[in-house]
XYZ file of C-alpha atoms in Angstrom:
534
model
C 8.321 -121.540 0.623
C 7.561 -117.751 1.797
C 9.877 -115.803 3.702
C 8.337 -113.634 5.999
C 10.980 -111.495 8.726
C 9.120 -110.616 12.149
C 11.348 -107.370 12.851
C 11.007 -107.346 16.917
C 11.462 -103.442 18.250
C 11.882 -102.530 21.910
C 9.257 -99.780 22.631
C 11.028 -96.723 25.765
C 9.617 -97.366 28.918
C 11.663 -95.037 30.369
C 14.410 -91.616 29.833
C 18.317 -91.972 31.178
C 20.914 -89.455 29.944
C 22.782 -90.068 26.744
C 26.513 -89.634 26.642
C 27.474 -91.648 23.867
C 25.958 -92.611 20.609
C 25.949 -96.403 19.259
C 25.715 -98.184 16.047
C 27.668 -95.501 14.161
C 31.292 -95.487 12.570
C 31.024 -91.350 11.643
C 28.928 -92.460 8.624
C 30.671 -94.652 6.680
C 29.304 -97.923 5.559
C 29.802 -100.477 2.811
C 28.657 -99.376 -0.673
C 25.699 -101.423 -1.377
C 25.552 -99.267 -4.638
C 22.079 -98.005 -5.734
C 18.439 -99.094 -3.723
C 15.386 -98.475 -5.346
C 12.458 -98.012 -3.231
C 8.881 -97.017 -4.475
C 5.878 -95.502 -1.821
C 2.365 -94.453 -3.107
C 2.941 -91.121 -0.628
C 2.207 -87.881 -2.323
C 3.997 -84.766 -2.190
C 2.341 -81.696 -3.451
C 2.756 -77.952 -3.205
C -0.336 -75.952 -3.155
C -1.546 -72.515 -2.086
C -2.862 -73.599 1.464
C 0.747 -75.840 1.862
C 3.450 -74.389 -0.290
C 6.201 -75.468 1.914
C 5.424 -79.132 2.380
C 9.337 -80.102 2.921
C 10.559 -76.612 5.648
C 11.508 -78.563 8.776
C 9.234 -75.399 10.655
C 6.090 -76.073 8.636
C 5.245 -79.794 7.901
C 4.091 -82.401 10.381
C 3.255 -85.309 8.189
C 4.965 -88.670 8.726
C 5.622 -88.927 4.926
C 7.288 -85.837 4.888
C 9.417 -86.088 7.883
C 10.600 -89.474 6.258
C 12.083 -87.442 2.957
C 13.619 -84.950 5.435
C 15.259 -87.527 8.082
C 17.535 -88.565 5.004
C 18.839 -84.879 4.359
C 18.319 -82.760 7.789
C 20.398 -83.618 10.606
C 19.290 -83.491 14.318
C 20.959 -83.463 17.189
C 19.632 -86.905 18.312
C 18.346 -89.610 16.617
C 16.105 -93.226 17.694
C 18.555 -95.965 17.455
C 18.515 -98.959 15.188
C 15.629 -101.107 16.981
C 14.254 -98.593 19.325
C 15.028 -97.773 22.563
C 15.777 -94.730 23.934
C 17.270 -91.542 21.473
C 20.600 -91.572 21.159
C 23.034 -88.777 20.141
C 23.451 -88.164 16.160
C 24.498 -84.014 15.436
C 25.679 -84.098 18.928
C 28.044 -86.073 20.211
C 26.404 -85.956 23.638
C 23.528 -84.335 25.346
C 22.011 -84.732 29.059
C 19.702 -83.072 31.361
C 22.438 -81.531 33.713
C 19.710 -80.554 36.753
C 17.332 -82.629 38.867
C 14.748 -80.983 37.741
C 14.656 -82.052 33.982
C 14.669 -77.921 32.803
C 18.475 -77.999 31.640
C 19.262 -79.822 28.352
C 23.050 -79.652 26.904
C 24.190 -80.863 24.167
C 27.572 -80.602 22.753
C 28.290 -80.492 18.835
C 30.262 -83.268 17.353
C 33.785 -82.768 15.809
C 33.741 -81.841 11.965
C 29.962 -81.368 11.147
C 29.655 -79.832 7.932
C 26.669 -79.098 6.058
C 26.133 -80.672 2.427
C 27.959 -77.469 0.489
C 31.089 -77.821 2.934
C 30.435 -74.878 5.560
C 30.701 -75.984 9.112
C 27.495 -76.831 11.078
C 28.075 -74.974 14.621
C 25.719 -74.548 17.711
C 24.491 -70.976 16.507
C 23.189 -72.897 13.839
C 21.430 -75.512 15.900
C 19.996 -72.387 17.876
C 18.965 -70.316 14.866
C 17.044 -73.334 13.374
C 14.532 -74.201 16.376
C 14.852 -70.504 16.496
C 13.344 -70.581 13.553
C 10.591 -72.831 14.248
C 9.649 -71.400 16.684
C 9.072 -67.727 15.147
C 7.865 -69.232 12.175
C 5.262 -71.091 14.599
C 3.668 -72.854 11.070
C 0.054 -72.892 11.338
C 0.518 -77.274 10.894
C 1.443 -76.870 14.899
C 4.837 -78.636 14.498
C 6.244 -76.207 16.729
C 4.212 -77.359 19.296
C 6.879 -80.421 19.835
C 9.300 -77.636 20.991
C 6.937 -75.493 23.061
C 8.857 -76.238 27.076
C 11.824 -74.384 25.462
C 12.493 -70.936 27.269
C 15.696 -69.817 25.860
C 18.153 -71.481 23.982
C 22.224 -70.350 25.015
C 25.602 -71.528 23.073
C 28.288 -71.641 24.613
C 31.463 -71.163 21.659
C 31.329 -73.094 18.395
C 29.877 -76.628 19.545
C 27.805 -76.204 23.211
C 23.720 -75.469 23.200
C 22.071 -75.175 26.144
C 17.837 -75.378 26.357
C 16.620 -73.888 29.255
C 12.736 -75.600 29.281
C 10.107 -73.328 31.063
C 9.200 -76.674 32.348
C 10.152 -80.087 33.581
C 9.949 -81.930 30.389
C 11.506 -85.854 30.206
C 10.625 -86.389 26.560
C 12.676 -83.777 25.221
C 15.744 -85.938 24.018
C 12.986 -87.441 21.773
C 11.468 -84.110 20.249
C 15.515 -83.446 19.646
C 15.246 -86.286 17.084
C 12.139 -84.964 14.695
C 12.474 -82.880 11.954
C 11.430 -79.911 13.525
C 14.404 -79.450 15.572
C 16.688 -80.136 12.135
C 19.406 -78.421 11.802
C 18.988 -75.985 7.950
C 21.727 -73.704 6.857
C 20.769 -70.172 7.787
C 21.982 -69.800 3.854
C 19.019 -71.401 2.361
C 16.609 -71.274 4.584
C 15.518 -67.496 5.991
C 14.712 -67.017 9.662
C 11.257 -65.668 8.908
C 9.784 -67.344 6.010
C 9.044 -70.683 4.949
C 10.802 -72.114 2.324
C 8.574 -73.251 -0.361
C 8.930 -76.066 -2.822
C 10.923 -78.966 -3.067
C 14.448 -78.008 -1.933
C 16.277 -79.414 0.843
C 19.699 -78.769 2.171
C 20.975 -80.085 5.449
C 23.933 -81.993 7.123
C 22.836 -85.625 6.907
C 23.223 -88.793 5.384
C 22.449 -87.950 2.188
C 21.677 -84.827 -0.610
C 18.178 -84.473 -1.760
C 17.120 -83.858 -4.789
C 13.567 -84.309 -6.000
C 11.738 -84.568 -9.513
C 8.686 -82.592 -9.862
C 5.686 -82.693 -11.905
C 2.244 -80.078 -11.350
C 4.055 -78.726 -8.680
C 3.898 -82.969 -6.869
C 6.878 -85.273 -6.522
C 7.235 -87.821 -8.889
C 10.916 -89.496 -7.699
C 13.368 -87.968 -5.254
C 17.138 -89.462 -5.379
C 18.994 -89.219 -2.674
C 23.086 -89.632 -2.789
C 25.483 -90.145 0.070
C 26.407 -87.696 0.875
C 30.516 -87.539 1.379
C 30.313 -84.576 3.920
C 28.342 -86.619 7.005
C 29.565 -86.825 10.148
C 27.461 -88.712 12.289
C 25.940 -91.836 14.404
C 24.195 -92.758 10.949
C 25.922 -96.077 9.233
C 25.247 -95.563 5.525
C 24.583 -99.197 3.641
C 24.249 -97.846 0.133
C 25.607 -95.197 -2.117
C 22.689 -93.976 -3.242
C 18.684 -94.529 -2.879
C 16.324 -94.145 -5.798
C 12.623 -93.488 -4.820
C 9.581 -93.524 -7.264
C 6.263 -91.993 -6.345
C 3.665 -94.809 -7.888
C -0.548 -94.113 -8.426
C -1.434 -96.414 -6.220
C -0.222 -99.987 -4.615
C -1.359 -101.965 -7.583
C 1.493 -100.229 -9.574
C 3.760 -101.062 -6.969
C 3.391 -104.264 -6.406
C 3.846 -104.833 -10.374
C 7.151 -102.917 -9.969
C 8.515 -105.228 -7.532
C 7.448 -108.408 -9.103
C 8.994 -107.400 -12.541
C 12.364 -106.203 -10.975
C 12.009 -102.344 -11.408
C 12.004 -101.151 -7.456
C 14.164 -103.556 -4.679
C 12.277 -102.339 -1.672
C 8.020 -101.756 -1.520
C 7.486 -99.253 1.578
C 3.580 -97.289 2.182
C 1.362 -98.125 1.359
C 0.976 -101.014 0.779
C -2.919 -102.776 0.603
C -4.244 -105.492 2.876
C -4.725 -107.758 -0.412
C -0.808 -107.183 -1.444
C 0.350 -107.942 2.246
C -1.792 -111.497 2.368
C -0.710 -112.220 -1.093
C 2.775 -111.860 0.227
C 2.397 -113.611 3.320
C 1.070 -116.854 1.746
C 3.067 -116.587 -1.450
C 5.559 -119.304 -2.490
C 7.839 -116.966 -4.904
C 11.106 -116.860 -3.068
C 12.062 -113.636 -5.204
C 10.026 -110.907 -2.572
C 9.781 -111.318 0.633
C 7.905 -109.861 3.249
C 8.759 -107.833 6.802
C 6.241 -107.794 9.678
C 7.018 -105.132 12.236
C 5.161 -103.964 15.546
C 3.328 -100.562 14.960
C 2.298 -97.277 16.571
C 0.225 -96.210 14.047
C -3.123 -95.773 15.366
C -6.833 -94.325 13.619
C -9.343 -92.708 15.319
C -12.302 -90.514 14.360
C -11.651 -86.390 15.603
C -15.042 -84.153 16.845
C -15.934 -80.392 16.575
C -16.876 -80.591 19.794
C -18.793 -76.989 19.146
C -20.496 -78.314 16.666
C -24.285 -78.620 17.342
C -24.499 -82.474 16.049
C -21.868 -83.686 17.991
C -21.617 -81.048 20.693
C -23.637 -82.621 23.087
C -21.263 -85.598 24.820
C -23.896 -88.263 24.774
C -23.378 -88.005 21.202
C -20.398 -89.098 21.085
C -20.528 -91.534 23.788
C -23.317 -93.145 22.201
C -21.199 -93.363 19.536
C -18.032 -95.047 21.136
C -20.902 -97.041 22.531
C -22.033 -98.560 18.963
C -18.735 -99.385 16.782
C -18.005 -102.696 17.005
C -13.765 -102.042 16.525
C -13.704 -106.169 15.974
C -15.527 -106.242 13.500
C -14.025 -103.100 11.889
C -10.537 -104.666 11.589
C -11.268 -108.267 10.828
C -13.777 -107.376 7.834
C -11.043 -104.651 6.247
C -7.462 -105.175 7.813
C -7.729 -108.891 9.035
C -4.626 -109.696 11.418
C -2.517 -106.531 9.712
C -4.017 -104.435 12.978
C -6.028 -104.647 16.351
C -8.859 -102.986 17.933
C -8.000 -99.589 20.140
C -9.252 -98.307 23.206
C -7.287 -95.737 24.050
C -4.964 -93.080 22.084
C -1.701 -94.499 23.784
C -1.417 -98.200 21.654
C -0.947 -100.849 23.274
C 2.993 -101.518 23.835
C 3.741 -98.257 24.891
C 4.145 -97.885 28.843
C 1.491 -96.115 30.356
C -1.230 -97.618 27.675
C -4.138 -98.426 29.568
C -7.790 -99.922 28.344
C -9.863 -96.617 29.013
C -12.653 -97.307 26.310
C -13.562 -100.771 27.000
C -13.090 -100.177 30.338
C -15.963 -97.608 30.208
C -17.992 -98.579 27.388
C -17.346 -102.960 27.658
C -18.736 -104.306 24.009
C -20.885 -102.464 21.492
C -24.511 -102.474 22.889
C -27.319 -100.256 21.226
C -29.603 -100.265 23.868
C -26.370 -98.602 25.962
C -25.924 -96.389 23.711
C -29.744 -95.840 23.432
C -29.927 -94.953 27.068
C -27.180 -92.275 26.220
C -28.751 -90.628 23.942
C -32.040 -90.651 25.613
C -31.170 -89.478 28.804
C -29.430 -86.342 27.378
C -32.737 -85.824 25.294
C -31.417 -85.930 21.923
C -33.924 -86.903 19.387
C -32.731 -89.719 17.363
C -31.538 -90.457 14.735
C -28.333 -87.944 14.791
C -27.553 -86.889 11.441
C -24.246 -86.073 10.279
C -21.770 -86.698 7.695
C -18.485 -89.076 8.439
C -15.552 -87.217 6.091
C -12.258 -89.415 5.188
C -9.276 -88.329 3.214
C -9.590 -90.395 -0.448
C -5.959 -90.782 -0.790
C -3.446 -90.157 2.347
C -3.804 -93.953 4.715
C -3.695 -96.345 2.201
C -6.781 -98.214 -0.349
C -8.354 -99.658 2.869
C -9.541 -96.306 4.026
C -12.927 -96.048 1.951
C -14.391 -99.713 2.583
C -12.861 -98.597 6.687
C -15.108 -95.538 6.896
C -18.318 -98.060 4.662
C -18.405 -100.119 7.184
C -17.873 -97.504 10.256
C -21.195 -96.204 8.591
C -22.884 -98.949 8.630
C -22.311 -99.936 12.028
C -23.790 -96.421 13.093
C -26.667 -96.775 10.949
C -27.671 -99.940 11.686
C -28.025 -99.059 15.047
C -30.787 -96.631 13.443
C -29.586 -94.094 16.396
C -27.575 -92.503 13.555
C -28.056 -91.236 9.928
C -24.385 -90.922 8.207
C -23.359 -89.593 4.990
C -19.682 -90.246 3.794
C -17.614 -87.715 2.364
C -13.898 -88.776 0.616
C -11.349 -85.662 -0.102
C -8.135 -85.637 -1.224
C -5.531 -85.308 1.573
C -4.508 -82.050 0.313
C -8.134 -80.581 0.859
C -8.944 -82.278 3.728
C -5.880 -81.820 6.197
C -6.454 -77.641 5.814
C -10.411 -78.249 6.091
C -10.024 -79.897 9.378
C -7.573 -77.343 10.878
C -10.157 -74.720 10.225
C -13.229 -76.547 11.878
C -14.909 -77.224 8.318
C -16.281 -81.149 9.513
C -18.010 -81.941 12.686
C -16.783 -85.665 12.680
C -13.764 -86.624 10.508
C -11.247 -90.020 10.403
C -8.216 -89.702 11.065
C -4.583 -91.718 11.619
C -1.246 -90.759 13.878
C 2.015 -91.936 13.304
C 4.241 -90.543 16.188
C 6.780 -88.667 16.488
C 8.642 -90.834 19.318
C 7.307 -93.467 21.202
C 6.526 -92.556 24.320
C 2.829 -92.225 25.721
C 2.879 -88.147 26.257
C 3.155 -87.673 22.229
C -0.269 -89.618 22.156
C -2.229 -87.595 24.342
C -0.680 -83.824 24.668
C -0.064 -83.381 20.584
C -4.597 -84.030 20.711
C -4.872 -82.462 24.218
C -3.217 -79.807 24.629
C -3.265 -75.561 24.026
C -3.248 -75.363 19.852
C -3.919 -79.280 19.589
C -2.796 -80.463 16.050
C -6.397 -81.224 15.241
C -7.793 -77.479 15.794
C -10.156 -79.002 18.342
C -11.615 -76.584 20.485
C -12.527 -79.199 23.273
C -9.851 -78.027 26.188
C -9.759 -79.793 30.144
C -7.968 -77.954 32.106
C -6.553 -80.718 34.981
C -4.888 -82.378 31.861
C -3.608 -79.238 30.207
C -2.378 -77.577 33.290
C -2.474 -80.755 35.572
C -1.800 -84.061 34.713
C 0.838 -83.140 31.129
C 2.606 -82.009 33.087
C 2.944 -84.305 35.928
C 4.126 -86.533 33.520
C 6.413 -84.971 31.945
C 8.332 -85.023 35.135
C 8.903 -88.482 35.389
C 12.464 -89.940 33.456
C 11.229 -93.471 34.666
C 7.787 -93.536 32.346
C 6.528 -95.942 34.569
C 6.583 -93.153 37.661
C 3.826 -91.113 35.065
C 1.265 -93.960 34.755
C -1.302 -92.162 37.339
C -1.232 -89.258 35.325
C -1.503 -90.912 32.375
C -3.923 -93.230 33.407
C -5.813 -90.235 34.363
C -5.933 -88.911 30.853
C -6.906 -91.385 29.040
C -10.105 -92.153 31.556
C -11.102 -88.787 31.037
C -10.734 -88.685 27.035
C -13.159 -92.248 27.689
C -15.457 -89.918 29.120
C -15.112 -87.242 27.249
C -15.123 -88.517 24.181
C -13.057 -85.221 21.816
C -10.986 -88.195 19.834
C -12.726 -91.925 19.596
C -9.551 -94.312 19.196
C -9.856 -96.986 16.683
C -7.446 -99.441 15.827
C -3.419 -99.973 15.802
C -1.353 -100.777 12.989
C 1.124 -102.867 12.154
C 3.956 -102.274 9.844
C 5.259 -103.787 6.553
C 8.000 -103.465 4.141
C 8.251 -105.927 1.040
C 12.157 -106.700 -0.232
C 13.636 -108.194 -3.359
C 15.942 -111.042 -2.305
C 19.203 -109.367 -2.654
C 18.748 -107.173 -0.359
C 19.883 -106.397 3.498
C 18.978 -103.820 5.949
C 14.950 -104.231 5.199
C 14.042 -105.458 9.088
C 15.463 -102.054 10.093
C 14.222 -100.326 7.299
C 11.073 -99.006 9.672
C 11.065 -98.280 13.544
C 8.136 -98.623 15.864
C 7.442 -94.734 14.892
C 7.528 -95.323 11.062
C 10.690 -93.525 10.523
C 12.026 -94.422 7.325
C 15.681 -95.776 7.420
C 16.783 -95.437 4.064
C 20.445 -95.700 5.177
C 19.422 -99.512 6.624
C 19.241 -100.990 2.564
C 21.857 -102.569 0.625
C 22.202 -104.925 -1.935
C 23.989 -108.311 -0.571
C 23.927 -111.816 -1.335
C 20.891 -113.818 -1.869
C 19.641 -115.752 1.379
């Protein structure tokens, strides 16, 4: 009989001061031996992206999950989700009523893996380094509410913010705020290649061939002090060419855990299998997929074209045909399960209608069919991506209002081209940096957004986003958040498609797999261990 674990996560709805960490014993856990983990995530250094693992540069879930095992942050998301808690810090809190002064006190005895002390000055150096380098990936924008950083002695760090930012504790839990060793990371220069040094629960060593990581070895860091309980002595991560090869490896016992990205057919097979040797863990997820637009491009510059696409696309048909029960239709950038979510696109467009879409185009004087190329990445979001975009093309073309061609690209060329504005219409995914509605809106709509989109709405940027960040109780921010989502549905600078669930497969003697991913897709390798078969 197949065993399927449903791991339920609690999505945060309010931010309050945090004074003590939970769940840790200064990093000491049982010795669960070596756990072997499989992934299809690709890690490649190129001329365009030479520093894929520098915290000041990378803004990618795959790379962030490597960094989180090695580079410590002041805060972290706790087991099972919820509000961020101190990690390298002993305590952190806002010290003013306006949420503009945030103070953290470091734990005693923090050391980098090379034995040198971690001080408040190192925290200041690391975060100012990310801000100063201001990489073109846009990752530094997560820290853009910081005005100045002050240290008091060797353990106290004071953040003075430009404006109220109730989400700031979450941002200090992201790798861009990771604490790096000044001896290993130059202040004004990225660290190219695949070396990572920090004070986190593991040390890091990558095997590399042709500028691509083939495997990673994580060894428990004996000097680690923090809130995370490390339940194994080593994790070996192996990179597979595709999901089928990874699936064969877990069936044969060559790996213990299978992570991102399993194919929909693999998940379905595991869900219905009678084999007890491998079990499937299903978790709520906040991953979203969407279409992005160059709103200055002639093909989609007119709002009516983008609105007509929103009116034609049938999300239910798309999801059921490609992903089945593994995803749900999405009608806003803010997914269901996050405080402030509203079905803004459904409220505006209702059910798919070719007639209503035709009316939008006719009213704007747009000649049909509207011709454009829909770009997608072939190797970043899983094996079903190609099928997903074929279904989208068919839906649009069957309306006779559009004439769409498809073009797939490897991620290493897709992402730089998208950021340079080379695509009029393109498909992307978003794994949140933290489970707050701000992180599904500001990255796409604020200045210097992650897409390099020319779309700019002054009311959103100068009024609504700042208003929402003043509210520690995120329910109180709902009015501003709803207005932002309604504006996105009207202007369609991005077009949300679906929201996915998360899955891990583990062999029967592995414990902790139900905690190995949280809702933000953070991979928590320290949770895994060899245990007693159940």
